Amino acid sequence: MLLRHTTNKVADRHSLTVNPAKTCQPIGAMYAALGVHSCLPHSHGSQGCCAYHRSTLTRHYKEPVMAGTSSFTEGASVFGGQANLIQAIDNIFTIYNPQVIAVHTTCLSETIGDDISQIAAKAGESGKIPEGKYVFHAGTPSYVGSHVTGFASMTKAMVDYFAEKSGKKRRQINIIPGYVEPSDMEEIKRIAKLMDVPAVVFPDTSNVLNGPQTGKYEMFPQGGVTIDQLKTTGDSMGTLGLGKLASGPAAHALDTKCKVPCRVLDLPIGIKATDRFVDSLRSVAGVNVPDEINIERGRLLDIITDMHQYFFGKKVALIGDPDQLISLTEFLVSIDMWPIHILTGTPGKKFEKRIREITAEIPGPVNVKAGGDMFLWHQWIKNDPVDLMIGNTYVKYISRDEDIPFVRFGFPILDRVGHSYFPTVGYRGGIRLLEKILDAILDRQDRDAPEESFELVM
Ligand code: SF4
């Protein structure tokens, strides 16, 4: 009973968060930067911030996450961090030799008001950035937004700094995959390849944070979009941004900067959202949908049909990031589950409106909140219990206290593996999600069944 003090009396709270349902902007910025090949993320702030961001990513991916820090002390906190950053850029290129450094700010450096563009320009003028190497940056103060907006800002910075328009169109499309797992980025690339659509996927953390054990440490693994690929994005036929919050800003920036038309779609989680993604790939690239994709879709549909009796009418509580929750809610509603408590820690009114539309047909009241916390979500569950909870690792405390089955999904997952290797996007990802949901529901049914109805075949 770790959360034994949670009461079911919901109070109106404005200035207090209890158990936040989000992390800070630089974590998302660092994650996006790792999706650029031979890139060292750099945290412009104190060592403590950087240690927290690195350790959260390391614990989620079970991979060593490297990043530099400007190591602010009292002097930099008062007079600004210019000298620290220029020294850091010099040290990083001299010692670690990455192709590119991605600088993100922290609460402290944003409050001081450090101008990173100006500092990076000064580093270039004074010869600290070697020929053919790059420094780019995103502002990520953590007193606004969340890890998702940090990811979005760093991804947009890739466009702002590198996208070029040569005037000669290329037969390729840009796919901005959103804040998803390396396994999901890999799956998105696989689907594009199956459809014979040449794609530049950015950022791309596959083979960076889910690489193989080779017995040899590589500071900059094989994966990641290259700077040369990023430069070509301005000549692509179109852009698909997956997830409005995480990918929308970069997709629109590319449209504005290089006139590459964009479509911003939901993350392809679940059958309907994946249909829209596949159809957009088909129409933007002018290709046909191959049989392999139709077969995968049919398999997902078959599982839904076979096991529908176990999904029907099950109440679910969801917590996580907005882009994921929108698609996941739609998926659950499409298989006749009833998501009744849906909360994200990332603020945004549009989220609430969209979820209300998706859940309009569900019988009974539905609680939705953007910018809420896990304490409130727990209170909702106490007042209206559910059959299943879906969310990140922190949900395990509520699951234990309330004795409700729980499926891990989202960020961070600190106590299980699999998320880096098995996608939840696409039709195959949908099958994996259903497998996890069914396992949780049927394990509970087995546990609670009296002997006379303990079924062998389900
Ligand atoms: S000070 Fe700001 S940037 Fe640093 S860890 Fe805390 S919330 Fe994140």
Coordinates of C-alpha atoms and ligand atoms in Angstrom, one line a residue:
M1 CA 0.0 0.0 0.0
L2 CA 2.6 2.5 -1.1
L3 CA 0.0 5.0 -2.1
R4 CA -2.2 4.4 0.9
H5 CA -2.8 8.2 1.4
T6 CA -4.6 8.6 -1.9
T7 CA -8.2 9.4 -1.1
N8 CA -11.2 9.2 -3.5
K9 CA -12.2 12.8 -2.8
V10 CA -11.1 14.8 -5.8
A11 CA -10.1 18.3 -4.9
D12 CA -9.7 21.3 -7.2
R13 CA -5.9 21.7 -7.5
H14 CA -4.1 24.4 -9.6
S15 CA -0.6 24.9 -8.1
L16 CA 0.3 21.5 -6.9
T17 CA 1.3 18.4 -8.9
V18 CA 1.5 15.0 -7.1
N19 CA 3.3 12.3 -8.9
P20 CA 3.7 14.0 -12.4
A21 CA 2.7 12.1 -15.5
K22 CA 5.6 13.5 -17.6
T23 CA 9.3 14.2 -17.5
C24 CA 11.3 17.3 -18.5
Q25 CA 11.9 18.7 -22.0
P26 CA 15.6 17.9 -22.3
I27 CA 15.0 14.2 -22.0
G28 CA 13.0 14.3 -25.2
A29 CA 15.5 16.6 -26.8
M30 CA 18.4 14.2 -25.9
Y31 CA 16.4 11.2 -27.2
A32 CA 15.8 13.0 -30.6
A33 CA 19.4 14.0 -30.9
L34 CA 20.5 10.3 -30.4
G35 CA 18.5 9.7 -33.6
V36 CA 21.1 11.6 -35.7
H37 CA 24.1 9.5 -36.7
S38 CA 27.4 10.3 -34.9
C39 CA 25.7 13.0 -32.7
L40 CA 26.6 13.7 -29.2
P41 CA 23.8 15.4 -27.3
H42 CA 25.0 18.3 -25.0
S43 CA 23.1 19.6 -22.0
H44 CA 23.7 23.3 -21.5
G45 CA 23.2 23.6 -17.8
S46 CA 24.3 22.0 -14.5
Q47 CA 25.7 18.4 -14.2
G48 CA 22.7 17.3 -12.2
C49 CA 20.2 17.9 -15.0
C50 CA 22.4 16.0 -17.5
A51 CA 22.9 13.1 -15.1
Y52 CA 19.1 12.8 -14.6
H53 CA 18.4 12.9 -18.3
R54 CA 21.1 10.4 -19.2
S55 CA 20.1 8.0 -16.4
T56 CA 16.4 8.0 -17.3
L57 CA 17.2 7.2 -21.0
T58 CA 19.8 4.6 -19.9
R59 CA 17.3 2.9 -17.6
H60 CA 14.6 2.8 -20.2
Y61 CA 16.7 1.5 -23.1
K62 CA 19.2 -0.5 -21.0
E63 CA 21.9 1.1 -23.2
P64 CA 24.7 3.5 -22.1
V65 CA 23.5 7.0 -23.1
M66 CA 26.3 9.4 -23.7
A67 CA 25.9 13.2 -23.4
G68 CA 28.1 16.3 -22.6
T69 CA 27.2 19.0 -20.1
S70 CA 28.3 22.6 -19.7
S71 CA 28.7 21.9 -16.0
F72 CA 27.4 25.1 -14.7
T73 CA 28.6 26.2 -11.2
E74 CA 28.0 29.4 -9.4
G75 CA 30.0 31.6 -11.9
A76 CA 28.1 30.4 -14.9
S77 CA 24.8 30.6 -13.1
V78 CA 25.4 34.4 -12.5
F79 CA 27.4 35.5 -15.5
G80 CA 26.0 33.1 -18.2
G81 CA 27.4 29.9 -19.7
Q82 CA 29.1 31.1 -22.8
A83 CA 32.6 30.3 -21.8
N84 CA 31.5 26.8 -20.6
L85 CA 29.8 26.0 -23.8
I86 CA 32.7 27.1 -26.1
Q87 CA 35.1 25.1 -23.9
A88 CA 32.7 22.1 -24.1
I89 CA 32.5 22.3 -27.9
D90 CA 36.2 22.4 -28.2
N91 CA 36.7 19.4 -25.8
I92 CA 34.0 17.3 -27.4
F93 CA 35.3 17.6 -30.9
T94 CA 38.9 17.1 -29.8
I95 CA 38.3 14.1 -27.5
Y96 CA 35.2 12.3 -28.9
N97 CA 35.1 13.5 -32.5
P98 CA 31.4 13.2 -33.3
Q99 CA 30.0 14.5 -36.6
V100 CA 27.6 16.8 -34.8
I101 CA 26.8 18.2 -31.4
A102 CA 23.1 18.8 -30.5
V103 CA 22.8 21.4 -27.7
H104 CA 19.7 21.7 -25.6
T105 CA 19.1 24.1 -22.8
T106 CA 17.8 23.5 -19.3
C107 CA 15.7 25.6 -16.9
L108 CA 18.8 27.3 -15.6
S109 CA 20.4 28.4 -18.8
E110 CA 17.0 29.5 -20.2
T111 CA 16.4 31.6 -17.1
I112 CA 19.8 33.2 -17.5
G113 CA 18.9 33.8 -21.1
D114 CA 22.0 32.3 -22.8
D115 CA 21.8 32.8 -26.6
I116 CA 22.9 29.5 -28.0
S117 CA 22.9 30.5 -31.7
Q118 CA 25.2 33.4 -30.9
I119 CA 27.5 31.2 -28.7
A120 CA 27.7 28.5 -31.4
A121 CA 28.5 31.1 -34.0
K122 CA 31.2 32.5 -31.8
A123 CA 32.6 28.9 -31.4
G124 CA 32.7 28.6 -35.2
E125 CA 34.4 31.9 -35.7
S126 CA 37.1 31.0 -33.2
G127 CA 37.8 27.7 -34.9
K128 CA 36.3 25.4 -32.3
I129 CA 34.0 23.6 -34.8
P130 CA 36.2 21.7 -37.2
E131 CA 35.5 21.7 -41.0
G132 CA 32.6 19.5 -41.9
K133 CA 31.3 19.2 -38.4
Y134 CA 28.2 20.8 -37.0
V135 CA 26.5 22.3 -33.9
F136 CA 22.8 22.7 -33.7
H137 CA 20.5 23.5 -30.8
A138 CA 17.0 23.6 -29.4
G139 CA 15.6 25.7 -26.5
T140 CA 14.1 23.3 -23.9
P141 CA 13.2 25.1 -20.6
S142 CA 11.4 22.6 -18.5
Y143 CA 9.1 24.9 -16.7
V144 CA 6.9 24.6 -19.8
G145 CA 5.9 21.6 -21.9
S146 CA 7.3 18.0 -21.3
H147 CA 9.7 15.5 -22.8
V148 CA 7.4 15.4 -25.8
T149 CA 7.7 19.1 -26.6
G150 CA 11.5 18.8 -26.0
F151 CA 11.6 16.0 -28.6
A152 CA 9.5 18.1 -31.0
S153 CA 11.8 21.2 -30.6
M154 CA 15.0 19.2 -31.3
T155 CA 13.4 17.5 -34.3
K156 CA 12.3 20.9 -35.7
A157 CA 15.9 22.2 -35.1
M158 CA 17.1 19.4 -37.5
V159 CA 14.9 21.1 -40.2
D160 CA 15.8 24.6 -39.2
Y161 CA 19.6 23.9 -39.3
F162 CA 20.0 21.3 -42.1
A163 CA 17.1 21.0 -44.6
E164 CA 18.0 22.5 -48.0
K165 CA 16.1 23.0 -51.2
S166 CA 18.2 22.4 -54.3
G167 CA 15.4 22.9 -56.7
K168 CA 15.6 19.3 -58.0
K169 CA 12.9 17.0 -56.6
R170 CA 13.9 13.5 -55.3
R171 CA 11.7 10.4 -55.3
Q172 CA 11.7 10.1 -51.6
I173 CA 9.4 11.1 -48.7
N174 CA 10.3 12.4 -45.3
I175 CA 8.8 10.5 -42.3
I176 CA 9.0 12.1 -38.9
P177 CA 8.1 9.1 -36.7
G178 CA 7.3 10.9 -33.4
Y179 CA 8.3 10.1 -29.9
V180 CA 8.3 6.3 -30.3
E181 CA 10.6 3.5 -29.5
P182 CA 13.6 2.5 -31.7
S183 CA 11.6 -0.7 -32.6
D184 CA 8.7 1.5 -33.8
M185 CA 11.1 3.6 -36.0
E186 CA 12.4 0.3 -37.5
E187 CA 8.9 -0.9 -38.1
I188 CA 7.9 2.4 -39.9
K189 CA 11.0 2.0 -42.1
R190 CA 10.1 -1.6 -42.8
I191 CA 6.6 -0.7 -43.9
A192 CA 7.9 2.1 -46.2
K193 CA 10.4 -0.4 -47.7
L194 CA 7.7 -3.0 -48.2
M195 CA 5.7 -0.4 -50.1
D196 CA 8.7 0.6 -52.2
V197 CA 8.7 4.1 -50.8
P198 CA 12.3 5.6 -50.4
A199 CA 12.1 7.4 -47.0
V200 CA 14.2 9.7 -44.9
V201 CA 13.2 8.9 -41.3
F202 CA 14.3 11.5 -38.8
P203 CA 15.1 11.2 -36.0
D204 CA 15.9 7.5 -36.2
T205 CA 17.1 5.8 -33.0
S206 CA 16.9 2.3 -34.4
N207 CA 20.3 0.6 -34.2
V208 CA 21.4 3.3 -31.8
L209 CA 19.4 2.4 -28.7
N210 CA 18.5 -1.2 -29.6
G211 CA 21.7 -2.3 -31.2
P212 CA 23.2 -5.7 -30.9
Q213 CA 25.8 -6.8 -28.3
T214 CA 29.0 -7.2 -30.3
G215 CA 31.5 -7.3 -27.5
K216 CA 32.9 -4.0 -28.7
Y217 CA 31.8 -0.6 -27.3
E218 CA 31.0 2.0 -30.0
M219 CA 30.4 5.5 -28.8
F220 CA 28.5 6.3 -32.0
P221 CA 26.6 3.2 -33.2
Q222 CA 25.6 2.5 -36.8
G223 CA 22.1 3.9 -36.7
G224 CA 20.7 7.4 -37.0
V225 CA 19.8 9.7 -39.9
T226 CA 22.9 11.3 -41.4
I227 CA 23.4 15.1 -41.8
D228 CA 23.6 14.5 -45.6
Q229 CA 20.2 12.8 -45.5
L230 CA 18.7 15.6 -43.5
K231 CA 20.0 18.1 -46.1
T232 CA 18.0 16.3 -48.8
T233 CA 14.7 16.5 -46.9
G234 CA 14.0 19.9 -48.6
D235 CA 13.9 18.1 -52.0
S236 CA 11.5 15.3 -51.0
M237 CA 8.0 14.8 -52.5
G238 CA 6.3 15.2 -49.2
T239 CA 6.5 14.8 -45.5
L240 CA 4.4 12.6 -43.2
G241 CA 4.6 13.7 -39.5
L242 CA 3.4 11.0 -37.2
G243 CA 1.9 12.5 -34.0
K244 CA 0.7 16.0 -34.0
L245 CA 2.6 17.2 -30.9
A246 CA 5.9 15.5 -31.5
S247 CA 6.2 15.7 -35.2
G248 CA 3.9 18.6 -36.3
P249 CA 6.3 21.5 -35.7
A250 CA 9.1 19.9 -37.8
A251 CA 6.7 18.9 -40.6
H252 CA 5.3 22.4 -40.8
A253 CA 8.8 24.0 -40.6
L254 CA 9.9 21.9 -43.6
D255 CA 6.8 23.0 -45.5
T256 CA 7.5 26.7 -44.7
K257 CA 11.3 26.5 -45.3
C258 CA 11.5 24.3 -48.4
K259 CA 7.8 24.1 -49.6
V260 CA 7.6 20.3 -49.0
P261 CA 3.9 19.6 -48.6
C262 CA 3.2 17.8 -45.3
R263 CA 0.5 15.7 -43.7
V264 CA 0.4 15.4 -40.0
L265 CA -1.2 12.1 -39.0
D266 CA -1.9 10.2 -35.8
L267 CA 0.8 7.7 -34.7
P268 CA 0.0 4.5 -36.5
I269 CA -1.1 2.6 -33.4
G270 CA -4.1 0.4 -34.0
I271 CA -5.9 -0.7 -37.1
K272 CA -7.5 2.6 -38.1
A273 CA -4.5 4.9 -37.6
T274 CA -2.2 2.4 -39.4
D275 CA -4.7 2.3 -42.3
R276 CA -4.4 6.1 -42.5
F277 CA -0.6 5.9 -42.5
V278 CA -0.4 3.2 -45.1
D279 CA -3.0 5.1 -47.3
S280 CA -1.0 8.3 -47.0
L281 CA 2.2 6.5 -48.0
R282 CA 0.4 5.1 -50.9
S283 CA -1.1 8.4 -52.1
V284 CA 2.0 10.6 -51.5
A285 CA 4.4 8.2 -53.2
G286 CA 1.9 7.0 -55.8
V287 CA 2.4 3.3 -55.1
N288 CA 0.2 0.2 -54.4
V289 CA -0.2 -1.5 -51.1
P290 CA 1.5 -4.9 -51.4
D291 CA 0.0 -8.2 -50.3
E292 CA 2.4 -8.5 -47.4
I293 CA 0.8 -5.5 -45.8
N294 CA -2.7 -6.7 -46.4
I295 CA -1.8 -10.1 -44.9
E296 CA -0.5 -8.4 -41.7
R297 CA -3.7 -6.3 -41.5
G298 CA -5.8 -9.4 -41.9
R299 CA -3.9 -11.2 -39.1
L300 CA -4.6 -8.3 -36.7
L301 CA -8.3 -8.3 -37.8
D302 CA -8.4 -12.1 -37.2
I303 CA -7.1 -11.8 -33.6
I304 CA -9.7 -9.0 -32.9
T305 CA -12.5 -11.3 -34.2
D306 CA -11.3 -14.4 -32.4
M307 CA -10.9 -12.7 -29.0
H308 CA -13.6 -10.0 -29.2
Q309 CA -15.5 -11.6 -26.3
Y310 CA -12.6 -10.8 -23.9
F311 CA -12.3 -7.2 -25.1
F312 CA -16.0 -6.3 -25.1
G313 CA -17.0 -3.8 -22.4
K314 CA -13.8 -4.0 -20.4
K315 CA -13.1 -0.7 -18.7
V316 CA -9.6 0.7 -19.2
A317 CA -7.6 3.6 -17.6
L318 CA -4.9 5.1 -19.8
I319 CA -2.0 7.4 -18.8
G320 CA 0.9 8.6 -21.0
D321 CA 1.8 11.0 -23.8
P322 CA -0.8 12.7 -26.0
D323 CA 0.1 11.3 -29.4
Q324 CA 0.2 7.8 -28.1
L325 CA -3.0 8.1 -26.1
I326 CA -5.0 9.5 -29.0
S327 CA -4.2 6.5 -31.2
L328 CA -4.4 4.0 -28.4
T329 CA -7.8 5.2 -27.3
E330 CA -9.1 5.0 -30.8
F331 CA -7.7 1.4 -31.1
L332 CA -9.4 0.3 -27.8
V333 CA -12.7 1.9 -28.8
S334 CA -12.5 0.1 -32.2
I335 CA -12.3 -3.3 -30.4
D336 CA -15.2 -2.4 -28.1
M337 CA -13.1 -1.8 -25.0
W338 CA -14.1 1.2 -22.9
P339 CA -11.3 3.7 -22.0
I340 CA -12.9 5.7 -19.3
H341 CA -10.0 7.5 -17.5
I342 CA -7.5 9.1 -19.9
L343 CA -4.9 11.4 -18.6
T344 CA -1.7 13.0 -19.9
G345 CA 0.8 15.1 -18.0
T346 CA 1.5 17.2 -21.1
P347 CA -0.8 20.3 -21.2
G348 CA -3.0 21.0 -24.3
K349 CA -6.7 21.6 -24.8
K350 CA -6.9 20.0 -28.2
F351 CA -6.0 16.6 -26.6
E352 CA -9.1 16.7 -24.4
K353 CA -11.4 17.7 -27.3
R354 CA -10.0 14.9 -29.5
I355 CA -10.3 12.2 -26.8
R356 CA -13.9 13.3 -26.1
E357 CA -14.7 12.9 -29.8
I358 CA -13.2 9.4 -29.9
T359 CA -14.9 8.2 -26.8
A360 CA -18.3 9.8 -27.5
E361 CA -20.1 6.5 -28.0
I362 CA -18.8 4.9 -24.8
P363 CA -21.6 4.4 -22.3
G364 CA -21.2 6.2 -19.0
P365 CA -18.9 9.1 -18.0
V366 CA -15.4 9.4 -19.3
N367 CA -12.7 11.4 -17.5
V368 CA -10.1 13.2 -19.6
K369 CA -7.4 15.6 -18.6
A370 CA -4.3 17.1 -20.3
G371 CA -1.8 18.5 -17.8
G372 CA -3.0 16.3 -14.9
D373 CA -1.0 14.0 -12.6
M374 CA -1.0 10.4 -11.5
F375 CA -2.6 11.2 -8.2
L376 CA -5.8 12.5 -9.9
W377 CA -5.8 9.5 -12.2
H378 CA -5.6 7.2 -9.2
Q379 CA -8.5 9.0 -7.6
W380 CA -10.6 8.5 -10.7
I381 CA -9.8 4.8 -10.6
K382 CA -10.8 4.6 -6.9
N383 CA -14.1 6.2 -7.7
D384 CA -14.8 4.2 -10.9
P385 CA -12.7 1.0 -10.9
V386 CA -11.4 -0.5 -14.2
D387 CA -10.5 -3.9 -15.5
L388 CA -7.1 -2.8 -16.9
M389 CA -4.6 0.0 -16.6
I390 CA -2.2 1.0 -19.4
G391 CA 0.7 3.3 -18.7
N392 CA 4.4 3.6 -17.9
T393 CA 6.3 1.9 -15.1
Y394 CA 5.1 4.2 -12.4
V395 CA 1.6 2.7 -12.7
K396 CA 2.9 -0.4 -11.0
Y397 CA 2.3 1.2 -7.6
I398 CA -1.4 1.9 -8.3
S399 CA -1.7 -1.6 -9.9
R400 CA -0.4 -3.2 -6.7
D401 CA -2.6 -1.1 -4.4
E402 CA -5.8 -1.5 -6.3
D403 CA -5.1 -5.1 -7.5
I404 CA -5.8 -4.2 -11.1
P405 CA -4.0 -5.8 -14.1
F406 CA -1.5 -3.5 -15.8
V407 CA 0.1 -3.3 -19.2
R408 CA 3.3 -1.4 -19.6
F409 CA 3.2 1.1 -22.5
G410 CA 4.8 4.5 -23.1
F411 CA 7.8 6.2 -21.4
P412 CA 9.5 5.5 -19.2
I413 CA 9.5 1.7 -18.7
L414 CA 12.3 1.0 -16.2
D415 CA 11.5 -2.4 -14.9
R416 CA 10.9 -4.6 -18.0
V417 CA 12.5 -5.1 -21.5
G418 CA 11.0 -5.6 -24.9
H419 CA 9.8 -2.2 -25.8
S420 CA 13.0 -1.4 -27.7
Y421 CA 12.8 -4.5 -29.7
F422 CA 9.1 -5.2 -30.4
P423 CA 7.1 -2.4 -32.0
T424 CA 3.6 -1.3 -31.1
V425 CA 3.1 0.7 -34.4
G426 CA 1.7 -0.8 -37.6
Y427 CA -0.4 -3.9 -37.9
R428 CA 2.3 -6.1 -36.4
G429 CA 2.6 -3.7 -33.5
G430 CA -1.2 -3.9 -33.0
I431 CA -0.9 -7.7 -32.7
R432 CA 1.8 -7.3 -30.0
L433 CA -0.4 -4.8 -28.1
L434 CA -3.4 -7.1 -28.2
E435 CA -1.2 -10.0 -27.0
K436 CA -0.1 -8.0 -24.0
I437 CA -3.7 -6.8 -23.2
L438 CA -5.1 -10.3 -23.6
D439 CA -2.3 -11.8 -21.4
A440 CA -3.2 -9.3 -18.6
I441 CA -6.9 -9.9 -18.8
L442 CA -6.8 -13.7 -19.2
D443 CA -4.1 -14.2 -16.5
R444 CA -6.5 -12.3 -14.1
Q445 CA -9.5 -14.4 -15.2
D446 CA -7.4 -17.6 -14.6
R447 CA -6.3 -16.3 -11.2
D448 CA -9.8 -15.4 -10.0
A449 CA -11.7 -18.3 -11.6
P450 CA -13.4 -20.8 -9.2
E451 CA -12.2 -24.4 -9.9
E452 CA -15.4 -25.4 -11.8
S453 CA -14.9 -22.6 -14.4
F454 CA -11.1 -22.7 -14.6
E455 CA -10.9 -23.0 -18.4
L456 CA -8.2 -24.8 -20.4
V457 CA -9.4 -23.4 -23.8
M458 CA -10.0 -19.7 -23.9
Ligands
SF4_1 S1 16.2 21.8 -13.5 FE1 14.8 21.7 -15.3 S2 16.0 20.8 -16.9 FE2 17.1 20.3 -15.0 S3 16.3 18.3 -14.4 FE3 15.0 19.9 -13.4 S4 13.3 20.2 -14.7 FE4 14.9 19.2 -15.9

